[in-house]
XYZ file of C-alpha atoms in Angstrom:
505
model
C 254.767 267.690 67.299
C 255.254 264.263 68.801
C 253.534 261.618 66.676
C 255.756 261.910 63.614
C 256.897 258.265 63.670
C 255.121 257.168 60.500
C 257.148 257.464 57.264
C 254.233 258.826 55.220
C 253.458 261.501 57.810
C 257.123 262.419 58.119
C 257.480 262.739 54.346
C 254.335 264.836 54.071
C 255.544 267.186 56.786
C 259.001 267.410 55.199
C 257.501 268.509 51.896
C 255.100 270.918 53.571
C 258.061 272.505 55.350
C 259.860 272.947 52.015
C 256.783 274.674 50.613
C 256.558 276.839 53.723
C 260.208 277.826 53.239
C 259.382 278.978 49.718
C 256.430 281.061 50.900
C 258.611 282.655 53.580
C 261.205 283.522 50.925
C 258.373 285.125 48.971
C 257.452 287.073 52.114
C 261.022 288.351 52.466
C 260.865 289.674 48.905
C 257.501 291.306 49.628
C 258.798 292.904 52.847
C 261.799 294.299 50.989
C 259.560 295.557 48.172
C 257.454 297.583 50.604
C 260.266 298.893 52.808
C 263.636 299.205 51.056
C 263.502 298.243 47.379
C 264.430 301.017 44.926
C 261.678 301.961 42.449
C 263.628 300.510 39.559
C 263.335 297.001 40.955
C 259.572 296.719 40.593
C 259.326 294.811 37.309
C 261.835 292.134 38.258
C 260.431 291.882 41.789
C 256.930 291.262 40.434
C 258.344 288.456 38.289
C 260.288 286.979 41.221
C 257.212 286.952 43.449
C 255.197 285.340 40.678
C 257.828 282.647 40.124
C 258.070 281.663 43.789
C 254.325 281.758 44.353
C 253.669 279.555 41.331
C 256.446 277.141 42.314
C 255.069 276.737 45.844
C 251.571 276.233 44.469
C 252.764 273.677 41.919
C 254.573 271.675 44.597
C 251.565 271.738 46.917
C 249.105 270.613 44.248
C 251.226 267.865 42.679
C 249.872 264.347 42.274
C 252.550 263.128 44.686
C 251.274 265.467 47.392
C 247.731 264.286 46.807
C 248.856 260.708 47.295
C 250.808 261.627 50.428
C 247.810 263.441 51.889
C 245.618 260.390 51.284
C 248.143 258.006 52.846
C 248.844 260.283 55.801
C 245.134 260.806 56.327
C 244.704 257.122 57.125
C 247.402 257.415 59.779
C 245.936 260.585 61.240
C 242.632 258.766 61.748
C 244.445 256.614 64.326
C 245.835 259.617 66.239
C 244.087 261.483 69.059
C 241.974 264.181 67.342
C 243.409 266.878 69.618
C 247.022 265.933 68.908
C 249.257 268.487 67.219
C 249.921 266.173 64.286
C 246.227 265.591 63.665
C 245.535 269.329 63.846
C 248.472 270.127 61.550
C 247.196 267.594 59.028
C 243.684 269.066 59.081
C 245.001 272.600 58.550
C 247.339 271.507 55.751
C 244.592 269.446 54.135
C 242.329 272.512 54.056
C 245.110 274.420 52.309
C 245.625 271.575 49.847
C 241.922 271.162 49.097
C 241.697 274.885 48.338
C 244.889 274.995 46.299
C 244.036 272.132 43.943
C 240.984 274.071 42.759
C 243.111 277.025 41.606
C 245.158 276.639 38.380
C 248.875 277.243 38.730
C 248.882 279.720 35.833
C 246.265 281.789 37.653
C 248.443 281.938 40.781
C 251.440 283.145 38.762
C 249.437 285.766 36.870
C 247.607 287.086 39.907
C 250.721 287.329 42.082
C 252.513 289.360 39.410
C 249.422 291.511 38.901
C 249.207 292.250 42.643
C 252.837 293.361 42.807
C 252.339 295.722 39.858
C 249.060 297.044 41.261
C 250.610 297.662 44.680
C 253.455 299.639 43.139
C 251.007 301.706 41.089
C 248.883 302.358 44.187
C 251.909 303.692 46.080
C 252.176 306.372 43.381
C 248.457 306.927 42.779
C 247.665 307.559 46.442
C 249.981 310.548 47.038
C 249.068 311.871 43.583
C 245.342 311.603 44.437
C 244.820 309.914 41.070
C 242.386 307.001 41.162
C 242.420 306.745 37.366
C 246.111 305.853 37.529
C 245.210 302.540 39.152
C 241.560 301.995 38.160
C 242.261 299.816 35.113
C 244.445 297.563 37.242
C 241.708 297.448 39.874
C 239.253 296.290 37.204
C 241.595 293.392 36.513
C 241.798 292.706 40.254
C 238.012 292.497 40.391
C 238.023 290.066 37.477
C 240.696 287.950 39.176
C 238.665 288.030 42.412
C 235.514 286.793 40.696
C 237.476 284.062 38.944
C 239.037 283.053 42.252
C 235.607 282.729 43.842
C 234.292 280.757 40.875
C 236.970 278.108 41.368
C 235.030 277.205 44.536
C 231.511 277.232 43.071
C 228.805 276.458 43.947
C 228.380 279.022 46.707
C 225.529 280.949 48.308
C 227.228 284.282 47.616
C 230.207 284.994 45.382
C 232.069 286.483 48.368
C 231.717 283.304 50.445
C 234.886 281.540 49.202
C 236.937 284.711 49.679
C 235.600 285.291 53.198
C 236.272 281.649 54.045
C 239.937 282.038 53.063
C 240.423 284.712 55.728
C 237.855 283.654 58.329
C 237.377 279.924 57.880
C 233.786 278.752 58.134
C 232.154 282.158 57.718
C 229.920 283.272 54.857
C 228.612 286.634 53.704
C 225.276 285.899 55.377
C 227.025 285.240 58.708
C 228.919 288.508 58.526
C 225.810 290.445 57.545
C 223.929 289.022 60.530
C 226.676 290.025 62.977
C 227.030 293.457 61.381
C 223.275 294.085 61.545
C 223.237 293.398 65.286
C 226.366 295.479 65.826
C 225.049 298.424 63.815
C 221.742 298.389 65.713
C 223.518 298.777 69.049
C 226.408 300.926 67.869
C 224.640 303.720 65.987
C 222.768 305.060 69.061
C 226.078 305.301 70.938
C 227.679 307.144 68.028
C 224.747 309.559 67.814
C 224.759 310.192 71.572
C 228.465 310.985 71.630
C 228.649 313.034 68.438
C 225.771 315.225 69.606
C 228.097 316.495 72.355
C 231.084 318.849 72.013
C 234.113 316.944 70.673
C 237.287 316.567 72.678
C 240.163 318.909 71.877
C 242.979 316.932 70.251
C 244.974 319.899 68.987
C 247.918 318.946 71.208
C 248.309 315.771 69.124
C 248.511 317.779 65.901
C 251.673 319.773 66.444
C 255.243 318.927 65.471
C 256.559 315.633 66.888
C 259.996 314.648 65.493
C 260.014 311.257 63.803
C 262.951 309.727 65.664
C 261.454 310.442 69.077
C 258.053 309.100 68.005
C 259.579 305.841 66.820
C 261.727 305.452 69.931
C 258.795 305.980 72.293
C 256.586 303.516 70.420
C 259.321 300.894 70.379
C 259.881 301.364 74.111
C 256.196 300.713 74.779
C 255.925 297.573 72.649
C 259.110 296.228 74.200
C 257.335 296.612 77.545
C 254.339 294.760 76.072
C 256.660 291.829 75.416
C 257.559 292.268 71.740
C 260.984 290.670 71.323
C 263.277 292.786 69.143
C 265.738 289.892 69.043
C 263.075 288.160 66.963
C 261.692 291.144 65.099
C 262.197 294.702 63.928
C 260.193 297.758 62.911
C 260.534 299.615 59.607
C 258.600 302.356 57.834
C 256.230 301.724 54.944
C 253.279 303.339 53.174
C 250.680 301.131 54.895
C 251.626 299.424 58.184
C 251.540 295.642 58.498
C 253.014 292.679 60.361
C 254.755 289.876 58.501
C 256.014 286.465 59.585
C 259.295 285.558 57.905
C 259.804 282.516 60.106
C 259.844 281.438 63.724
C 262.126 283.959 65.369
C 261.589 286.621 62.694
C 258.284 288.463 63.122
C 258.542 291.980 61.691
C 256.308 295.021 61.869
C 256.096 298.254 59.918
C 254.661 301.658 60.737
C 254.264 305.082 59.202
C 254.996 308.472 60.731
C 253.212 311.805 60.510
C 255.331 314.420 62.242
C 252.251 316.579 62.710
C 249.978 313.931 64.247
C 251.459 311.960 67.121
C 248.922 309.169 67.252
C 249.346 307.918 63.675
C 252.666 306.204 64.298
C 251.909 305.251 67.903
C 248.618 303.529 67.108
C 250.168 301.794 64.087
C 253.100 300.535 66.144
C 250.949 299.222 68.999
C 248.464 297.713 66.531
C 251.067 295.807 64.531
C 252.837 294.785 67.727
C 249.611 293.086 68.804
C 249.710 290.994 65.633
C 253.382 290.269 66.268
C 252.874 289.221 69.895
C 250.405 286.621 68.621
C 252.918 285.262 66.114
C 255.851 285.368 68.550
C 253.758 283.438 71.059
C 252.997 280.474 68.778
C 254.503 277.168 69.878
C 257.950 277.086 68.173
C 257.519 273.348 67.611
C 254.971 274.273 64.938
C 257.653 275.904 62.762
C 257.285 274.873 59.138
C 253.766 273.494 59.606
C 250.335 274.892 58.809
C 249.836 275.559 62.529
C 252.561 278.216 62.630
C 250.291 281.202 62.033
C 247.227 282.826 63.552
C 244.016 280.900 63.094
C 242.044 283.581 61.214
C 241.949 287.232 60.239
C 239.356 287.938 62.925
C 241.310 286.347 65.768
C 244.501 288.006 64.562
C 242.795 291.372 64.483
C 241.467 290.803 67.986
C 245.024 290.855 69.242
C 246.110 293.969 67.381
C 243.022 295.799 68.641
C 243.513 294.522 72.202
C 246.971 296.026 72.476
C 246.264 299.149 70.406
C 242.949 300.078 72.025
C 241.947 298.157 75.136
C 245.461 298.479 76.542
C 247.127 301.493 74.919
C 244.110 303.820 74.909
C 243.148 303.005 78.498
C 243.375 305.429 81.406
C 245.629 303.124 83.485
C 248.047 302.855 80.557
C 248.402 306.609 80.178
C 248.575 307.190 83.919
C 251.839 305.284 83.723
C 253.195 306.357 80.321
C 252.023 309.947 79.996
C 254.741 311.394 82.287
C 257.298 309.541 80.160
C 255.762 310.944 76.978
C 255.804 314.445 78.458
C 259.506 314.013 79.207
C 260.129 313.118 75.557
C 257.973 315.981 74.219
C 258.035 318.698 76.906
C 257.248 321.634 74.620
C 254.295 319.821 73.051
C 252.775 318.218 76.158
C 254.436 319.695 79.231
C 251.463 321.905 80.049
C 248.736 319.481 78.929
C 247.001 317.694 81.848
C 246.586 313.917 81.757
C 242.794 314.152 81.586
C 242.948 316.420 78.536
C 245.415 314.095 76.804
C 243.339 311.019 77.661
C 240.220 312.617 76.213
C 242.186 313.570 73.098
C 243.442 310.048 72.356
C 239.891 308.785 72.859
C 238.178 311.520 70.864
C 235.052 310.240 69.124
C 234.201 311.964 65.888
C 233.213 310.783 62.411
C 236.333 310.802 60.264
C 237.555 309.926 56.794
C 240.484 307.617 57.564
C 239.857 304.105 58.868
C 243.204 303.566 60.545
C 242.837 306.844 62.452
C 239.213 306.198 63.442
C 238.174 306.043 67.086
C 236.967 302.842 68.728
C 233.305 303.836 68.548
C 233.014 304.722 64.856
C 235.685 302.339 63.525
C 233.322 299.474 62.761
C 231.166 301.722 60.577
C 234.217 302.173 58.328
C 234.452 298.390 58.036
C 230.777 297.947 57.225
C 231.063 300.462 54.389
C 233.979 298.580 52.867
C 232.310 295.203 53.302
C 229.159 296.377 51.539
C 231.176 297.915 48.695
C 233.171 294.702 48.259
C 229.999 292.678 47.955
C 228.496 295.153 45.484
C 231.621 295.012 43.313
C 231.656 291.225 43.304
C 227.925 291.019 42.590
C 228.267 293.426 39.662
C 225.867 296.029 41.053
C 228.787 298.465 41.366
C 231.458 299.172 38.740
C 235.046 300.171 39.491
C 234.600 303.517 37.704
C 231.734 304.309 40.091
C 233.582 303.175 43.211
C 234.866 306.623 44.302
C 231.354 308.079 44.042
C 229.808 305.156 45.919
C 232.502 305.410 48.585
C 231.878 309.117 49.111
C 228.105 308.644 49.229
C 228.371 305.959 51.901
C 230.683 308.106 54.006
C 228.241 310.983 53.739
C 225.245 308.833 54.707
C 226.870 306.615 57.357
C 229.364 308.963 58.980
C 228.261 312.416 57.869
C 231.614 313.261 56.295
C 232.566 313.409 52.617
C 236.092 312.854 51.300
C 237.442 315.816 49.365
C 240.003 313.608 47.645
C 240.357 309.987 46.601
C 243.571 309.885 48.641
C 241.403 310.210 51.742
C 238.699 308.065 50.166
C 238.933 305.007 48.002
C 242.747 305.077 47.784
C 243.427 305.151 51.525
C 243.651 301.387 52.181
C 246.168 299.065 50.553
C 244.016 295.938 50.654
C 242.184 296.044 47.313
C 245.448 297.012 45.604
C 247.425 294.159 47.133
C 245.186 291.100 46.786
C 241.628 290.012 46.125
C 238.567 292.216 46.482
C 236.346 290.370 48.941
C 236.919 288.693 52.283
C 239.310 291.497 53.132
C 237.711 293.741 55.714
C 235.234 291.761 57.816
C 238.083 290.463 59.982
C 238.697 293.929 61.392
C 235.207 294.230 62.866
C 235.171 290.608 63.992
C 238.494 291.326 65.670
C 237.010 294.244 67.586
C 234.207 292.018 68.845
C 236.603 289.250 69.839
C 239.058 291.622 71.510
C 236.386 292.679 74.007
C 235.166 289.106 74.402
C 238.644 287.708 75.079
C 239.532 290.611 77.382
C 236.439 289.953 79.512
C 237.628 286.360 79.892
C 241.111 287.558 80.852
C 239.672 289.922 83.479
C 237.503 287.156 84.895
C 240.659 285.111 85.426
C 242.838 288.034 86.536
C 240.922 291.092 87.837
C 244.259 292.758 88.647
C 245.142 293.334 84.971
C 244.025 297.022 84.753
C 245.957 297.892 87.915
C 249.026 296.125 86.541
C 248.716 298.042 83.268
C 248.694 301.189 85.402
C 252.141 300.189 86.657
C 253.444 299.446 83.169
C 253.276 295.704 83.801
C 251.820 293.494 81.086
C 253.076 290.035 82.024
C 249.774 288.759 83.419
C 247.765 289.765 80.354
C 250.463 288.675 77.913
C 250.869 285.308 79.635
C 247.112 284.687 79.690
C 246.827 285.486 75.989
C 249.816 283.308 75.164
C 248.490 280.355 77.173
C 244.909 280.610 75.921
C 245.308 281.884 72.342
C 248.807 282.495 71.010
C 250.509 279.164 71.640
C 247.942 277.246 69.612
C 248.529 279.057 66.319
C 246.074 277.468 63.879
C 245.564 274.291 65.903
C 241.958 275.257 66.564
C 239.529 276.847 64.135
C 238.081 280.197 65.144
C 234.785 278.747 66.461
C 236.718 276.089 68.395
C 239.077 278.664 69.891
C 236.293 281.060 70.906
C 234.442 278.165 72.541
C 237.563 277.116 74.470
C 238.337 280.636 75.664
C 234.887 282.117 76.283
C 232.459 279.204 76.249
C 230.451 280.542 73.300
C 230.549 282.026 69.818
C 231.138 285.533 68.478
C 229.174 288.014 70.590
C 228.349 291.694 70.155
C 227.473 292.349 73.808
C 231.024 292.421 75.280
C 232.148 295.157 72.877
C 229.029 297.221 73.574
C 229.599 296.835 77.344
C 233.214 297.901 76.922
C 232.297 300.974 74.863
C 229.470 302.030 77.182
C 231.645 301.673 80.273
C 234.683 303.456 78.887
C 232.973 306.217 76.932
C 230.257 306.626 79.534
C 232.991 308.149 81.697
C 233.983 310.571 78.943
C 230.569 311.445 77.526
C 226.946 311.402 78.656
C 225.377 308.164 77.420
């Protein structure tokens, strides 16, 4: 940030940094709520989150801020469009223009509601009791519709919510991409699932928690995750959270009878964290100091979780180390058998445990259900039935419990319904697209991964994606990195190449 010589621009950035500090304090409270807070603290924590959220919103939407934005905007017009200050202003102005449409009372109410709903979900899920949280979810749906209506007119009620996560995209855009993806993906799924499934029984024996966590942390440290600027804790649903430059935390969950749950969660969230740790530190306190969209962010988590950590070169290097940690579980299991197991393709109930090939079908189900809820063609009371029917028709499996069905994901119980899930599928597409660009620049990357070396890939991602934070919009970033827009073909090529070696395609 180099052009901050104008008093109005300096004052605007000073106030934006104060607001950012408040939102980071809110994030610390949220992180504590999901990792360490005793159950008795829920009511006061919900109030605290509501207070801070409303205060930050009130400061951002004040008349003084509006005046500062207008004055600073005139200065920004004189700056080079590609300058950091101009980009930071554009990103902050988008946030401001959104925020002024949402009443402060709504922000306070909805934040408190989300904290209460999240806490209820953490109890409803293990109890397999959707009714425990369904009334709260009805309120969430009402809040979500009201949120969208603040931005009317729109082509589809989900458009404003999608735009908040993936700026510039609408429901129609997502549907178009998903239609093309489904057309090419379903034949691959059918071809693979018509063949005998891989044996993954060796993954479903006892793996002590401490050793699982230690191995995962060793791997992500090798990736480049800096534990001097982050940490990993356990939670119900894994996530990454930015508490400030130099404090990027991740969470995971552990199943002592399924090795890959914790490992995939750790590598996935580390991918998000590598993105955040790689952002230019000069952006601290500005609107540029975060990933540019849900889709781009997800591309990084899926790159490290799947393209890297499910690859044959990766396990050629790390499998002997894993066998040394778990000799009784894996000592007699050949590498090829283990590699097939971690890349087993089979329709399943749980999104976060889904294989690379079927994963996007899970996302399409959720996206369609979100749109139906927002449109009013589906009621909350009918959501479990609709969920189960879609799983039966799309994946050929039917949940036997709501815990493994409509209660499995935190997202609808922790924020708005709508604009939540499309980023996961877009991230899968972009992960393959970005990785192709990385390989074109550095064909040696797979061989380096096979030696446990990730510097070339990590450096390329940092130089081409991470450092920019939100400086470029998603379309701008994709154009800079790949020369085009979102494409389905790279992911299909990746899947056909990789799984063509494991199955007959």
